[in-house]
């Protein structure tokens, strides 16, 4: 059960990293588009 919770926490961290990556890419694209 502890292992399962740990796996879920790692999964959430991975999802957060992917979201941050997409947000960063979107911001960079928006900045280039504004220029």
PDB file of C-alpha atoms in Angstrom:
ATOM      1  CA  UNK A   1       0.000   0.000   0.000  1.00  0.00           C
ATOM      2  CA  UNK A   2       2.890   2.329   0.789  1.00  0.00           C
ATOM      3  CA  UNK A   3       4.501   1.374  -2.504  1.00  0.00           C
ATOM      4  CA  UNK A   4       1.265   2.132  -4.342  1.00  0.00           C
ATOM      5  CA  UNK A   5       1.045   5.577  -2.757  1.00  0.00           C
ATOM      6  CA  UNK A   6       4.666   6.278  -3.632  1.00  0.00           C
ATOM      7  CA  UNK A   7       3.998   5.281  -7.233  1.00  0.00           C
ATOM      8  CA  UNK A   8       0.985   7.626  -7.359  1.00  0.00           C
ATOM      9  CA  UNK A   9       3.078  10.501  -5.998  1.00  0.00           C
ATOM     10  CA  UNK A  10       5.751   9.893  -8.643  1.00  0.00           C
ATOM     11  CA  UNK A  11       3.054   9.789 -11.313  1.00  0.00           C
ATOM     12  CA  UNK A  12       1.656  13.122 -10.128  1.00  0.00           C
ATOM     13  CA  UNK A  13       5.138  14.643 -10.215  1.00  0.00           C
ATOM     14  CA  UNK A  14       5.611  13.414 -13.795  1.00  0.00           C
ATOM     15  CA  UNK A  15       2.260  14.912 -14.823  1.00  0.00           C
ATOM     16  CA  UNK A  16       3.219  18.237 -13.221  1.00  0.00           C
ATOM     17  CA  UNK A  17       6.518  18.240 -15.114  1.00  0.00           C
ATOM     18  CA  UNK A  18       4.737  17.551 -18.409  1.00  0.00           C
ATOM     19  CA  UNK A  19       2.232  20.354 -17.742  1.00  0.00           C
ATOM     20  CA  UNK A  20       5.058  22.751 -16.889  1.00  0.00           C
ATOM     21  CA  UNK A  21       6.869  21.768 -20.076  1.00  0.00           C
ATOM     22  CA  UNK A  22       3.765  22.420 -22.199  1.00  0.00           C
ATOM     23  CA  UNK A  23       3.144  25.740 -20.422  1.00  0.00           C
ATOM     24  CA  UNK A  24       6.736  26.830 -21.027  1.00  0.00           C
ATOM     25  CA  UNK A  25       6.502  25.864 -24.695  1.00  0.00           C
ATOM     26  CA  UNK A  26       3.176  27.683 -25.071  1.00  0.00           C
ATOM     27  CA  UNK A  27       4.599  30.825 -23.421  1.00  0.00           C
ATOM     28  CA  UNK A  28       7.651  30.728 -25.694  1.00  0.00           C
ATOM     29  CA  UNK A  29       5.436  30.306 -28.773  1.00  0.00           C
ATOM     30  CA  UNK A  30       3.190  33.165 -27.620  1.00  0.00           C
ATOM     31  CA  UNK A  31       6.224  35.407 -27.060  1.00  0.00           C
ATOM     32  CA  UNK A  32       7.552  34.646 -30.556  1.00  0.00           C
ATOM     33  CA  UNK A  33       4.072  35.185 -32.020  1.00  0.00           C
ATOM     34  CA  UNK A  34       3.747  38.591 -30.336  1.00  0.00           C
ATOM     35  CA  UNK A  35       7.068  39.699 -31.776  1.00  0.00           C
TER      36      UNK A  35
END
